[in-house]
Amino acid sequence: MSESRQLPPSFLQTGSSSFTEFLAGHAPDLVPGSRTIPVSAIDVPHGTTIVAIAYADGVLLAGDRRATMGNLIANNEMLKVFAADDFSAVGIAGTAGTAIEMVRLFQVELEHYEKIEGTRLSLVGKANRLATMIRGNLGMAMQGLSVVPLFAGFDLDRDEGRIFSYDVTGGCYEEHDFHSVGSGSLFARGALKKLWRRQMTRDDAVHVTIEALYDAADDDSATGGPDLGRRIWPTVAIVNADGTQFVSDDELAGVVQQVLEARREIGGTR
């Protein structure tokens, strides 16, 4: 192989199992929180409401599909829930572009660790790695480009689903039973308080999630409810001992119809 095609020496040196640390050391301009932005305010798309629910066999993470930019709807089909690895998922609220870039880096971070160390990070370890990345974005958050994700996964050691929330400084907090973040989180959490039950089945958890997102969309203009006309449904990830799977659009369409029919009966559809 010619010298021009060889990997740089930095790629061949032993070091940390953290890909983020490697990137910060050798290409810092590619780390989301290291970039400089204009001092004046800028309008960028923001993701809105994310919901997480613990159920009998694991945990569910869901998000609406709307992104807003000021008083405008920037996107009606944005994906805000992603598989972090085989046994965890992350949902994003806040500045959409920065959040999506952070999630992609987080996915590489977990894969890199597994390849270097030959084992998976524990679920708490994954949550702490994400917290470190959020802390690195604090400078941009102070200028209005904050990222506030919701992380959920299946703990193989404890055989249960767990939920972790964050603040813009990188503080990591374990939540119990259910949680929500984003502009519609207050309304979604109010619905969850009344509908969540211990040892819910997977199907019950999906139904409760749709109910919560509907309530958030009713009262928060930045949260998009299910759109029957364009067949735009929330993104719903299920994480359990079998791994991370996403609920199909066909199943979500059926659940949405059930929710609508129940609301028509009590006069709750607006």
Short mmCIF file of N, CA, C and O in Angstrom, two decimals, residues 1 13 18 44 48 60 83 98 100 109 118 121-122 133 136 146 152 164 173 185 187 193 213 220 222 237:
data_model
loop_
_atom_site.label_atom_id
_atom_site.label_comp_id
_atom_site.label_asym_id
_atom_site.label_seq_id
_atom_site.Cartn_x
_atom_site.Cartn_y
_atom_site.Cartn_z
N MET A 1 0.85 -1.19 0.00
CA MET A 1 0.00 0.00 0.00
C MET A 1 0.89 1.24 0.00
O MET A 1 1.85 1.33 0.74
N GLN A 13 -2.72 4.14 17.15
CA GLN A 13 -2.26 4.22 18.53
C GLN A 13 -3.31 3.67 19.49
O GLN A 13 -4.51 3.82 19.26
N SER A 18 -13.33 5.24 24.21
CA SER A 18 -14.36 6.23 23.86
C SER A 18 -14.08 6.82 22.49
O SER A 18 -13.04 7.47 22.29
N VAL A 44 -33.91 27.61 14.16
CA VAL A 44 -33.62 26.26 13.65
C VAL A 44 -34.75 25.33 14.07
O VAL A 44 -35.46 25.60 15.04
N THR A 48 -39.99 17.98 19.51
CA THR A 48 -40.86 18.32 20.63
C THR A 48 -41.04 17.17 21.62
O THR A 48 -40.19 16.97 22.47
N LEU A 60 -40.79 1.11 26.68
CA LEU A 60 -41.23 1.65 25.39
C LEU A 60 -40.82 3.11 25.30
O LEU A 60 -40.93 3.85 26.28
N ALA A 83 -32.76 3.68 17.61
CA ALA A 83 -32.11 2.60 18.34
C ALA A 83 -30.67 3.01 18.61
O ALA A 83 -29.93 3.35 17.68
N THR A 98 -28.60 19.36 15.85
CA THR A 98 -27.58 19.01 16.84
C THR A 98 -27.93 17.70 17.52
O THR A 98 -27.05 16.87 17.78
N ILE A 100 -29.76 15.12 16.39
CA ILE A 100 -29.59 13.97 15.50
C ILE A 100 -28.11 13.65 15.33
O ILE A 100 -27.70 12.48 15.35
N GLU A 109 -20.28 5.61 19.31
CA GLU A 109 -19.60 5.48 20.60
C GLU A 109 -19.83 4.09 21.21
O GLU A 109 -18.89 3.43 21.67
N GLY A 118 -14.53 -5.60 23.70
CA GLY A 118 -15.01 -6.96 23.53
C GLY A 118 -16.23 -7.28 24.38
O GLY A 118 -16.58 -8.45 24.56
N LEU A 121 -21.22 -2.08 27.04
CA LEU A 121 -21.36 -1.22 28.21
C LEU A 121 -22.62 -1.62 28.97
O LEU A 121 -23.60 -2.05 28.38
N SER A 122 -22.60 -1.47 30.29
CA SER A 122 -23.83 -1.67 31.06
C SER A 122 -24.81 -0.56 30.68
O SER A 122 -24.42 0.47 30.11
N MET A 133 -21.68 13.46 26.70
CA MET A 133 -21.83 14.12 25.40
C MET A 133 -22.72 15.35 25.52
O MET A 133 -22.45 16.39 24.89
N GLY A 136 -20.84 18.19 26.97
CA GLY A 136 -19.95 18.80 26.00
C GLY A 136 -20.65 19.79 25.09
O GLY A 136 -20.00 20.59 24.42
N SER A 146 -29.98 23.87 22.59
CA SER A 146 -29.91 22.80 23.59
C SER A 146 -30.41 21.47 23.03
O SER A 146 -31.21 21.43 22.08
N ALA A 152 -33.71 5.15 27.10
CA ALA A 152 -34.38 4.00 27.71
C ALA A 152 -33.74 2.72 27.17
O ALA A 152 -33.27 2.67 26.03
N PHE A 164 -33.93 6.97 31.62
CA PHE A 164 -33.02 8.01 32.11
C PHE A 164 -33.33 9.34 31.41
O PHE A 164 -33.44 9.38 30.18
N TYR A 173 -30.57 11.43 35.32
CA TYR A 173 -31.47 11.05 36.39
C TYR A 173 -32.29 9.83 35.96
O TYR A 173 -32.89 9.83 34.89
N SER A 185 -44.54 17.79 27.09
CA SER A 185 -44.32 16.78 28.13
C SER A 185 -45.26 16.94 29.32
O SER A 185 -45.67 15.95 29.93
N PHE A 187 -48.38 17.83 29.36
CA PHE A 187 -49.68 17.25 29.06
C PHE A 187 -49.58 15.73 28.90
O PHE A 187 -50.46 14.99 29.34
N LYS A 193 -49.98 9.70 34.11
CA LYS A 193 -50.28 9.51 35.54
C LYS A 193 -51.60 8.78 35.74
O LYS A 193 -51.76 8.02 36.70
N LEU A 213 -49.66 10.98 23.71
CA LEU A 213 -49.24 11.88 22.64
C LEU A 213 -50.42 12.64 22.06
O LEU A 213 -50.29 13.80 21.65
N ASP A 220 -50.65 21.35 23.01
CA ASP A 220 -49.35 21.93 22.66
C ASP A 220 -49.24 22.00 21.14
O ASP A 220 -49.22 20.97 20.46
N ALA A 222 -46.80 22.63 19.29
CA ALA A 222 -45.54 22.12 18.74
C ALA A 222 -45.50 20.60 18.68
O ALA A 222 -44.55 20.03 18.15
N ALA A 237 -40.68 2.71 19.77
CA ALA A 237 -39.67 1.66 19.90
C ALA A 237 -39.96 0.83 21.14
O ALA A 237 -40.27 1.37 22.21
#
